[in-house]
Tab-separated table of N, CA and C and ligand atoms in Angstrom:
chain	number	residue	atom	x	y	z
A	1	MET	N	84.071	125.752	69.861
A	1	MET	CA	84.527	124.868	69.958
A	1	MET	C	85.837	125.240	70.276
A	2	GLN	N	86.383	124.669	71.521
A	2	GLN	CA	87.950	124.422	71.226
A	2	GLN	C	88.661	124.195	70.810
A	3	GLU	N	89.476	125.400	70.378
A	3	GLU	CA	91.145	124.899	69.689
A	3	GLU	C	91.643	124.096	70.145
A	4	LYS	N	92.470	122.972	69.053
A	4	LYS	CA	92.989	122.094	70.142
A	4	LYS	C	94.336	122.819	70.215
A	5	PHE	N	95.089	121.984	70.947
A	5	PHE	CA	96.186	122.775	71.693
A	5	PHE	C	96.861	123.203	70.830
A	6	LYS	N	98.421	124.377	71.715
A	6	LYS	CA	99.389	124.798	70.892
A	6	LYS	C	100.742	123.976	71.557
A	7	LEU	N	101.669	123.099	70.755
A	7	LEU	CA	102.003	122.307	71.868
A	7	LEU	C	103.310	123.249	71.663
A	8	SER	N	104.005	122.599	72.982
A	8	SER	CA	105.419	122.772	72.792
A	8	SER	C	106.531	121.960	73.487
A	9	LYS	N	107.702	122.016	73.221
A	9	LYS	CA	108.810	121.538	73.370
A	9	LYS	C	109.209	121.127	75.420
A	10	SER	N	108.473	122.614	76.012
A	10	SER	CA	108.841	122.471	77.866
A	10	SER	C	107.402	122.260	78.236
A	11	LEU	N	107.579	121.447	79.071
A	11	LEU	CA	106.072	120.743	80.113
A	11	LEU	C	105.932	122.463	80.946
A	12	ASP	N	106.711	123.242	80.576
A	12	ASP	CA	106.633	124.408	81.822
A	12	ASP	C	105.476	124.866	80.823
A	13	ASP	N	104.772	124.908	79.421
A	13	ASP	CA	103.675	125.648	78.847
A	13	ASP	C	103.165	124.660	78.917
A	14	ALA	N	102.915	123.441	79.335
A	14	ALA	CA	101.513	122.692	79.086
A	14	ALA	C	101.077	122.513	80.601
A	15	VAL	N	102.212	122.258	81.870
A	15	VAL	CA	101.122	122.181	83.429
A	15	VAL	C	101.952	123.949	84.093
A	16	GLU	N	100.996	123.668	85.269
A	16	GLU	CA	101.438	124.744	85.988
A	16	GLU	C	100.951	124.188	87.532
A	17	LEU	N	101.782	124.627	88.146
A	17	LEU	CA	101.596	124.250	89.855
A	17	LEU	C	100.635	125.671	90.607
A	18	VAL	N	99.158	125.295	90.581
A	18	VAL	CA	98.227	126.059	90.763
A	18	VAL	C	98.231	126.309	92.532
A	19	THR	N	98.046	127.746	93.360
A	19	THR	CA	98.339	128.007	94.755
A	19	THR	C	97.061	128.499	95.084
A	20	LEU	N	95.787	127.663	95.311
A	20	LEU	CA	94.530	128.270	95.919
A	20	LEU	C	94.104	129.450	96.951
A	21	PRO	N	93.291	129.789	97.171
A	21	PRO	CA	93.655	130.344	98.325
A	21	PRO	C	93.563	129.042	99.562
A	22	LYS	N	93.367	129.829	100.703
A	22	LYS	CA	93.551	129.101	101.571
A	22	LYS	C	93.253	129.437	102.507
A	23	LEU	N	91.778	129.024	103.470
A	23	LEU	CA	91.148	130.251	105.021
A	23	LEU	C	91.677	129.429	105.921
A	24	THR	N	93.007	130.203	106.953
A	24	THR	CA	93.235	129.229	107.871
A	24	THR	C	92.307	129.143	109.012
A	25	ASP	N	91.855	128.260	109.562
A	25	ASP	CA	90.947	128.488	110.533
A	25	ASP	C	90.692	127.802	112.069
A	26	PRO	N	90.541	128.580	112.975
A	26	PRO	CA	90.897	127.247	114.106
A	26	PRO	C	89.776	125.950	114.373
A	27	ARG	N	88.743	126.570	113.255
A	27	ARG	CA	87.677	125.279	112.954
A	27	ARG	C	87.867	124.696	111.903
A	28	GLY	N	89.202	124.832	111.401
A	28	GLY	CA	89.505	124.528	109.961
A	28	GLY	C	89.512	124.099	108.717
A	29	ASN	N	90.726	124.459	108.203
A	29	ASN	CA	90.801	125.519	107.063
A	29	ASN	C	89.728	125.184	105.880
A	30	LEU	N	90.050	126.471	104.991
A	30	LEU	CA	88.859	126.068	103.859
A	30	LEU	C	89.448	126.872	102.643
A	31	THR	N	89.263	125.749	101.514
A	31	THR	CA	89.974	125.880	100.246
A	31	THR	C	88.621	126.545	99.031
A	32	PHE	N	89.006	127.248	97.985
A	32	PHE	CA	87.709	127.479	97.401
A	32	PHE	C	88.391	127.251	96.084
A	33	VAL	N	87.202	127.459	94.984
A	33	VAL	CA	88.109	127.153	93.698
A	33	VAL	C	87.317	128.030	92.454
A	34	GLU	N	87.121	128.810	91.814
A	34	GLU	CA	87.121	129.553	90.878
A	34	GLU	C	86.865	129.382	89.557
A	35	GLY	N	85.918	129.034	88.942
A	35	GLY	CA	86.417	129.091	87.291
A	35	GLY	C	86.762	130.580	86.583
A	36	LYS	N	87.472	130.338	85.814
A	36	LYS	CA	88.139	131.900	85.076
A	36	LYS	C	88.047	132.769	86.080
A	37	ARG	N	88.964	132.311	87.653
A	37	ARG	CA	89.886	133.112	88.336
A	37	ARG	C	90.558	132.009	88.715
A	38	HIS	N	90.256	130.718	89.231
A	38	HIS	CA	91.941	130.657	89.542
A	38	HIS	C	92.273	129.406	89.058
A	39	ILE	N	91.553	129.437	87.636
A	39	ILE	CA	91.822	128.515	86.642
A	39	ILE	C	91.598	129.095	85.628
A	40	PRO	N	91.758	128.761	84.697
A	40	PRO	CA	91.266	129.065	82.737
A	40	PRO	C	90.336	128.863	82.360
A	41	PHE	N	89.307	127.966	82.937
A	41	PHE	CA	88.382	127.549	82.265
A	41	PHE	C	87.068	127.480	83.453
A	42	ASP	N	85.994	127.440	83.141
A	42	ASP	CA	84.436	127.037	83.128
A	42	ASP	C	84.906	125.489	83.478
A	43	ILE	N	84.255	124.842	85.042
A	43	ILE	CA	84.563	123.744	85.501
A	43	ILE	C	82.976	123.956	84.839
A	44	GLU	N	83.389	122.773	84.007
A	44	GLU	CA	82.227	121.405	83.325
A	44	GLU	C	82.128	120.570	84.258
A	45	ARG	N	83.101	119.866	84.780
A	45	ARG	CA	82.800	118.246	85.388
A	45	ARG	C	83.608	118.037	86.307
A	46	VAL	N	83.552	117.497	87.293
A	46	VAL	CA	84.267	117.221	88.937
A	46	VAL	C	84.285	116.074	88.641
A	47	TYR	N	85.105	115.225	88.844
A	47	TYR	CA	85.225	113.893	89.366
A	47	TYR	C	86.209	113.616	90.990
A	48	TYR	N	86.066	112.174	90.965
A	48	TYR	CA	86.921	112.305	91.764
A	48	TYR	C	87.457	110.762	92.246
A	49	LEU	N	88.632	110.576	92.059
A	49	LEU	CA	89.753	109.179	92.662
A	49	LEU	C	89.355	108.817	94.156
A	50	TYR	N	89.104	107.708	94.503
A	50	TYR	CA	88.888	107.878	96.022
A	50	TYR	C	89.128	106.289	96.112
A	51	ASP	N	89.973	105.228	97.695
A	51	ASP	CA	89.586	103.920	97.379
A	51	ASP	C	90.646	103.597	96.194
A	52	VAL	N	91.625	104.114	96.397
A	52	VAL	CA	92.714	103.503	95.111
A	52	VAL	C	93.084	102.698	96.215
A	53	PRO	N	93.362	101.112	95.882
A	53	PRO	CA	94.638	99.958	96.001
A	53	PRO	C	95.814	100.452	95.942
A	54	SER	N	96.588	100.175	97.309
A	54	SER	CA	97.687	100.176	97.422
A	54	SER	C	98.733	100.091	95.978
A	55	GLY	N	99.708	100.286	95.431
A	55	GLY	CA	100.349	99.514	94.199
A	55	GLY	C	99.559	100.286	92.937
A	56	GLU	N	97.926	100.534	92.874
A	56	GLU	CA	97.170	100.346	91.818
A	56	GLU	C	97.904	102.218	90.970
A	57	ALA	N	97.414	102.026	90.126
A	57	ALA	CA	97.730	103.703	89.360
A	57	ALA	C	96.461	103.624	88.465
A	58	ARG	N	96.413	105.250	87.890
A	58	ARG	CA	95.319	105.639	87.593
A	58	ARG	C	95.691	106.207	86.324
A	59	GLY	N	95.385	107.290	85.596
A	59	GLY	CA	95.337	107.622	84.039
A	59	GLY	C	96.205	106.578	83.050
A	60	GLY	N	97.337	107.420	83.151
A	60	GLY	CA	97.589	106.352	81.672
A	60	GLY	C	97.294	106.948	80.108
A	61	HIS	N	97.222	107.834	80.284
A	61	HIS	CA	96.351	109.087	78.787
A	61	HIS	C	96.633	110.204	78.848
A	62	ALA	N	96.107	110.577	77.775
A	62	ALA	CA	96.242	112.126	77.231
A	62	ALA	C	95.241	112.663	76.603
A	63	HIS	N	95.194	113.877	76.662
A	63	HIS	CA	93.329	114.057	76.626
A	63	HIS	C	93.813	114.974	75.247
A	64	HIS	N	93.225	115.278	73.916
A	64	HIS	CA	93.010	116.203	72.670
A	64	HIS	C	93.277	118.337	73.146
A	65	LYS	N	91.894	118.347	74.358
A	65	LYS	CA	91.688	119.516	74.488
A	65	LYS	C	90.894	119.586	75.527
A	66	LEU	N	90.849	118.745	76.460
A	66	LEU	CA	90.733	118.592	78.066
A	66	LEU	C	91.589	119.518	78.447
A	67	GLN	N	91.272	120.479	79.609
A	67	GLN	CA	92.302	121.057	80.324
A	67	GLN	C	91.359	120.316	81.684
A	68	GLN	N	92.504	120.436	82.993
A	68	GLN	CA	92.254	119.720	84.111
A	68	GLN	C	93.431	120.035	85.377
A	69	LEU	N	92.025	120.654	86.732
A	69	LEU	CA	92.973	121.035	87.674
A	69	LEU	C	92.528	119.600	88.743
A	70	ILE	N	94.394	119.137	89.458
A	70	ILE	CA	93.666	118.253	89.470
A	70	ILE	C	94.688	118.284	91.009
A	71	ILE	N	93.653	118.061	92.232
A	71	ILE	CA	93.485	118.306	93.929
A	71	ILE	C	94.088	117.229	94.685
A	72	ALA	N	94.963	116.835	95.508
A	72	ALA	CA	94.921	116.245	96.478
A	72	ALA	C	93.923	116.636	97.128
A	73	VAL	N	93.101	116.398	97.180
A	73	VAL	CA	92.525	116.949	98.536
A	73	VAL	C	92.110	116.335	99.998
A	74	ALA	N	92.710	114.987	99.997
A	74	ALA	CA	93.280	114.116	100.967
A	74	ALA	C	94.519	113.300	100.758
A	75	GLY	N	95.555	113.275	101.925
A	75	GLY	CA	96.443	112.300	101.655
A	75	GLY	C	97.340	112.501	100.434
A	76	SER	N	98.064	112.215	99.224
A	76	SER	CA	99.146	111.923	98.432
A	76	SER	C	99.002	111.123	97.553
A	77	PHE	N	99.509	111.595	96.724
A	77	PHE	CA	100.013	110.458	95.102
A	77	PHE	C	100.741	111.610	94.095
A	78	ASP	N	101.375	110.259	93.536
A	78	ASP	CA	102.690	111.012	92.487
A	78	ASP	C	101.934	111.335	90.949
A	79	VAL	N	101.916	112.122	90.095
A	79	VAL	CA	101.328	112.625	88.686
A	79	VAL	C	103.185	113.132	87.757
A	80	LEU	N	103.072	111.319	87.326
A	80	LEU	CA	103.967	111.113	86.574
A	80	LEU	C	103.760	112.475	84.479
A	81	LEU	N	103.924	113.154	84.946
A	81	LEU	CA	103.607	114.267	83.479
A	81	LEU	C	104.616	114.007	82.088
A	82	ASP	N	103.884	114.122	81.253
A	82	ASP	CA	104.820	113.829	79.959
A	82	ASP	C	104.162	114.780	78.468
A	83	ASN	N	105.200	115.404	78.184
A	83	ASN	CA	104.405	115.624	76.638
A	83	ASN	C	105.071	115.871	76.382
A	84	GLY	N	105.567	114.355	75.259
A	84	GLY	CA	106.036	113.707	74.505
A	84	GLY	C	108.257	113.856	74.174
A	85	TYR	N	108.239	115.425	75.273
A	85	TYR	CA	109.784	115.255	74.784
A	85	TYR	C	110.275	115.589	76.406
A	86	GLU	N	109.376	115.244	77.521
A	86	GLU	CA	109.834	115.849	79.095
A	86	GLU	C	109.318	114.728	79.644
A	87	LYS	N	109.425	114.505	81.048
A	87	LYS	CA	109.105	113.759	81.785
A	87	LYS	C	108.939	114.592	82.807
A	88	ARG	N	108.126	114.191	83.729
A	88	ARG	CA	108.646	114.925	85.404
A	88	ARG	C	107.670	114.332	85.973
A	89	THR	N	108.272	114.417	87.726
A	89	THR	CA	106.724	113.672	88.315
A	89	THR	C	106.635	114.668	89.044
A	90	ILE	N	105.661	115.027	89.734
A	90	ILE	CA	104.981	116.002	91.207
A	90	ILE	C	104.791	115.033	92.284
A	91	THR	N	104.946	115.607	93.291
A	91	THR	CA	103.611	114.741	94.383
A	91	THR	C	103.213	115.745	94.886
A	92	CYS	N	101.581	114.641	94.841
A	92	CYS	CA	100.436	115.988	94.990
A	92	CYS	C	100.469	115.984	96.907
A	93	ASN	N	100.393	116.484	97.716
A	93	ASN	CA	99.974	116.304	98.679
A	93	ASN	C	99.408	117.387	99.555
A	94	ARG	N	98.858	118.707	98.841
A	94	ARG	CA	98.373	120.150	99.537
A	94	ARG	C	97.090	120.163	99.328
A	95	PRO	N	95.986	120.146	99.993
A	95	PRO	CA	94.311	120.374	99.151
A	95	PRO	C	94.539	121.857	98.902
A	96	PHE	N	96.048	122.593	99.365
A	96	PHE	CA	95.094	124.128	98.368
A	96	PHE	C	96.192	124.446	97.322
A	97	GLN	N	96.829	123.324	97.071
A	97	GLN	CA	97.724	123.157	95.843
A	97	GLN	C	97.217	122.053	94.580
A	98	GLY	N	97.176	122.550	92.784
A	98	GLY	CA	96.509	121.766	92.331
A	98	GLY	C	97.657	121.670	90.939
A	99	ILE	N	97.348	120.811	90.128
A	99	ILE	CA	97.973	120.914	89.087
A	99	ILE	C	97.214	120.948	88.055
A	100	LEU	N	97.282	122.124	87.116
A	100	LEU	CA	96.595	122.849	85.865
A	100	LEU	C	97.387	121.890	84.337
A	101	MET	N	96.454	120.652	83.625
A	101	MET	CA	97.100	120.424	82.817
A	101	MET	C	96.841	121.280	81.809
A	102	LYS	N	97.196	121.935	81.013
A	102	LYS	CA	96.759	123.146	79.996
A	102	LYS	C	96.736	122.900	78.573
A	103	SER	N	97.820	121.294	78.250
A	103	SER	CA	98.036	121.417	77.532
A	103	SER	C	98.342	119.799	77.039
A	104	LEU	N	98.042	119.887	75.352
A	104	LEU	CA	98.166	117.796	75.306
A	104	LEU	C	99.468	117.186	76.275
A	105	VAL	N	98.995	116.441	77.495
A	105	VAL	CA	100.317	115.943	78.368
A	105	VAL	C	99.816	114.837	78.212
A	106	TRP	N	100.633	113.774	78.655
A	106	TRP	CA	100.660	112.202	79.206
A	106	TRP	C	100.031	112.340	80.248
A	107	ARG	N	99.686	111.721	81.037
A	107	ARG	CA	99.661	112.148	83.218
A	107	ARG	C	98.815	110.066	83.670
A	108	GLU	N	99.806	109.756	84.494
A	108	GLU	CA	99.821	108.809	84.794
A	108	GLU	C	100.003	108.950	86.417
A	109	LEU	N	99.223	108.448	87.414
A	109	LEU	CA	99.160	108.537	88.620
A	109	LEU	C	99.415	107.202	89.592
A	110	ASN	N	100.012	107.871	90.522
A	110	ASN	CA	100.098	106.047	91.210
A	110	ASN	C	101.018	107.150	92.812
A	111	ASN	N	101.275	105.876	93.275
A	111	ASN	CA	102.185	105.542	95.218
A	111	ASN	C	100.613	106.518	95.672
A	112	PHE	N	99.200	106.341	95.927
A	112	PHE	CA	98.335	106.692	96.012
A	112	PHE	C	98.545	106.139	97.618
A	113	SER	N	98.491	107.409	98.201
A	113	SER	CA	98.220	106.858	100.263
A	113	SER	C	96.508	105.897	100.278
A	114	SER	N	96.657	105.939	101.375
A	114	SER	CA	95.834	104.541	101.746
A	114	SER	C	94.807	106.319	102.529
A	115	GLY	N	93.753	106.028	102.057
A	115	GLY	CA	92.529	107.411	102.322
A	115	GLY	C	93.065	108.647	101.533
A	116	SER	N	93.985	108.711	100.218
A	116	SER	CA	93.752	109.594	99.955
A	116	SER	C	92.475	109.378	99.074
A	117	VAL	N	92.346	110.908	98.362
A	117	VAL	CA	91.113	111.790	97.048
A	117	VAL	C	91.992	112.777	96.437
A	118	CYS	N	91.816	111.907	95.231
A	118	CYS	CA	92.482	112.787	93.986
A	118	CYS	C	90.871	113.250	93.563
A	119	LEU	N	91.010	114.779	93.934
A	119	LEU	CA	89.564	115.898	92.867
A	119	LEU	C	90.572	116.246	91.862
A	120	VAL	N	89.383	116.036	90.999
A	120	VAL	CA	89.672	116.581	89.293
A	120	VAL	C	88.389	117.315	88.838
A	121	LEU	N	88.505	118.949	88.628
A	121	LEU	CA	87.984	119.932	87.933
A	121	LEU	C	88.324	119.703	86.584
A	122	ALA	N	87.337	119.507	85.213
A	122	ALA	CA	87.577	119.369	84.071
A	122	ALA	C	86.520	120.905	83.340
A	123	SER	N	86.939	121.009	82.136
A	123	SER	CA	86.766	121.806	81.142
A	123	SER	C	85.699	121.609	80.932
A	124	MET	N	85.535	120.480	80.146
A	124	MET	CA	84.666	119.528	79.673
A	124	MET	C	83.428	118.339	80.375
A	125	ALA	N	82.938	118.381	79.631
A	125	ALA	CA	82.071	117.218	79.846
A	125	ALA	C	82.913	115.709	79.441
A	126	TYR	N	82.637	114.299	79.944
A	126	TYR	CA	83.330	113.132	79.444
A	126	TYR	C	83.086	113.180	78.002
A	127	GLN	N	83.929	113.073	77.625
A	127	GLN	CA	84.004	112.427	76.221
A	127	GLN	C	84.622	111.671	75.538
A	128	GLU	N	84.607	110.353	75.516
A	128	GLU	CA	85.843	109.543	75.026
A	128	GLU	C	86.914	109.812	73.943
A	129	SER	N	86.449	110.411	73.003
A	129	SER	CA	86.835	110.757	71.571
A	129	SER	C	87.646	111.366	71.513
A	130	ASP	N	87.789	112.154	72.826
A	130	ASP	CA	88.970	113.837	73.456
A	130	ASP	C	90.110	113.079	73.904
A	131	TYR	N	90.126	111.447	74.223
A	131	TYR	CA	91.091	110.846	74.651
A	131	TYR	C	92.149	109.870	74.110
A	132	ILE	N	93.673	110.123	74.465
A	132	ILE	CA	94.537	109.065	73.488
A	132	ILE	C	94.746	108.434	74.888
A	133	ARG	N	94.329	106.831	74.442
A	133	ARG	CA	94.886	106.180	75.336
A	133	ARG	C	96.581	105.521	75.326
A	134	ASP	N	96.870	105.670	73.656
A	134	ASP	CA	98.458	104.383	73.212
A	134	ASP	C	99.402	105.306	73.505
A	135	TYR	N	100.040	105.743	74.298
A	135	TYR	CA	101.175	106.123	74.469
A	135	TYR	C	101.978	106.344	73.169
A	136	ASN	N	101.913	105.605	71.880
A	136	ASN	CA	102.864	105.625	71.151
A	136	ASN	C	102.072	106.835	70.061
A	137	GLU	N	100.819	106.538	70.239
A	137	GLU	CA	100.083	107.317	69.241
A	137	GLU	C	100.047	109.114	69.898
A	138	PHE	N	100.299	109.153	71.358
A	138	PHE	CA	100.036	110.358	71.929
A	138	PHE	C	101.289	110.929	70.809
A	139	VAL	N	102.788	110.131	71.832
A	139	VAL	CA	103.964	110.777	71.427
A	139	VAL	C	103.741	111.375	69.505
A	140	SER	N	103.558	110.638	69.163
A	140	SER	CA	103.244	110.560	67.388
A	140	SER	C	102.294	112.039	67.192
A	141	VAL	N	101.100	112.123	67.807
A	141	VAL	CA	100.051	113.651	68.000
A	141	VAL	C	101.226	114.935	68.632
A	142	ALA	N	101.794	114.377	69.277
A	142	ALA	CA	102.277	115.899	70.514
A	142	ALA	C	103.667	116.393	69.775
A	143	THR	N	104.403	114.845	68.954
A	143	THR	CA	106.210	115.845	68.638
A	143	THR	C	105.343	115.784	67.304
A	144	ASN	N	104.002	115.222	66.137
A	144	ASN	CA	103.894	116.189	64.908
A	144	ASN	C	103.960	117.263	65.072
A	145	GLU	N	102.382	117.597	65.706
A	145	GLU	CA	101.763	118.709	65.957
A	145	GLU	C	102.604	119.718	65.644
A	146	GLY	N	103.261	119.402	66.943
A	146	GLY	CA	104.482	120.607	67.568
A	146	GLY	C	105.509	121.342	66.028
A	147	LYS	N	105.145	120.470	65.326
A	147	LYS	CA	105.977	120.833	63.965
A	147	LYS	C	105.657	122.080	63.140
A	148	ARG	N	103.989	121.628	63.515
A	148	ARG	CA	103.358	122.430	62.279
A	148	ARG	C	102.985	124.007	62.847
B	1	TYD	P1	89.727	107.012	83.065
B	1	TYD	O1	89.365	108.594	82.825
B	1	TYD	O2	90.356	105.995	81.849
B	1	TYD	O3	89.943	106.556	84.324
B	1	TYD	P2	91.552	107.039	84.761
B	1	TYD	O4	92.860	108.072	84.098
B	1	TYD	O5	91.214	107.298	85.977
B	1	TYD	O6	91.857	105.436	84.812
B	1	TYD	O7	87.528	106.479	83.194
B	1	TYD	C1	87.839	105.324	83.639
B	1	TYD	C2	86.300	104.982	83.256
B	1	TYD	O8	85.484	105.626	84.179
B	1	TYD	C3	86.142	104.854	81.850
B	1	TYD	O9	84.795	103.404	81.382
B	1	TYD	C4	85.158	106.191	81.484
B	1	TYD	C5	84.052	106.139	82.506
B	1	TYD	N1	84.200	107.886	83.123
B	1	TYD	C6	82.788	108.222	83.129
B	1	TYD	O10	82.416	108.232	82.281
B	1	TYD	N2	83.172	110.320	83.324
B	1	TYD	C7	84.273	111.043	83.756
B	1	TYD	O11	84.057	111.467	83.816
B	1	TYD	C8	85.195	110.216	84.152
B	1	TYD	C9	86.544	110.258	84.403
B	1	TYD	C10	85.105	108.751	83.769
């Protein structure tokens, strides 16, 4: 069983921009991801968001233990990241780059372009008990745990 995250006031400790291998080829480019090589976890689950209507948002939660890599494999979207102390918005629009969420972080995804696809590689199977869906609860958990 993984331990709960150790928290930090800096988002830089919770989130990392990962540049993946990109094999440029006149037949079309290829990018790959290997668990424990390009990301610090074994990939237990893959899911993807697509056909997101203009103006809609996804996410709006944090996780106690789950680590994820988010990739815009098509199109673009914005990811708002928040560790309870600091907020940052990153635009995802390169299929060879991903946002690695290593620690307790609130995320919201919006501004999906038409035809965009958000691919997520996750360290654990879906588990509702790992979610924090209430923002005030998230801030309380993130900031209190940081003091321990
Ligand atoms: P949720 O993670 O809340 O979506 P988002 O953060 O993108 O808005 O999941 C939405 C619903 O889908 C929720 O009822 C749980 C279900 N779900 C699964 O069953 N398995 C999964 O791997 C994921 C990510 C969600």
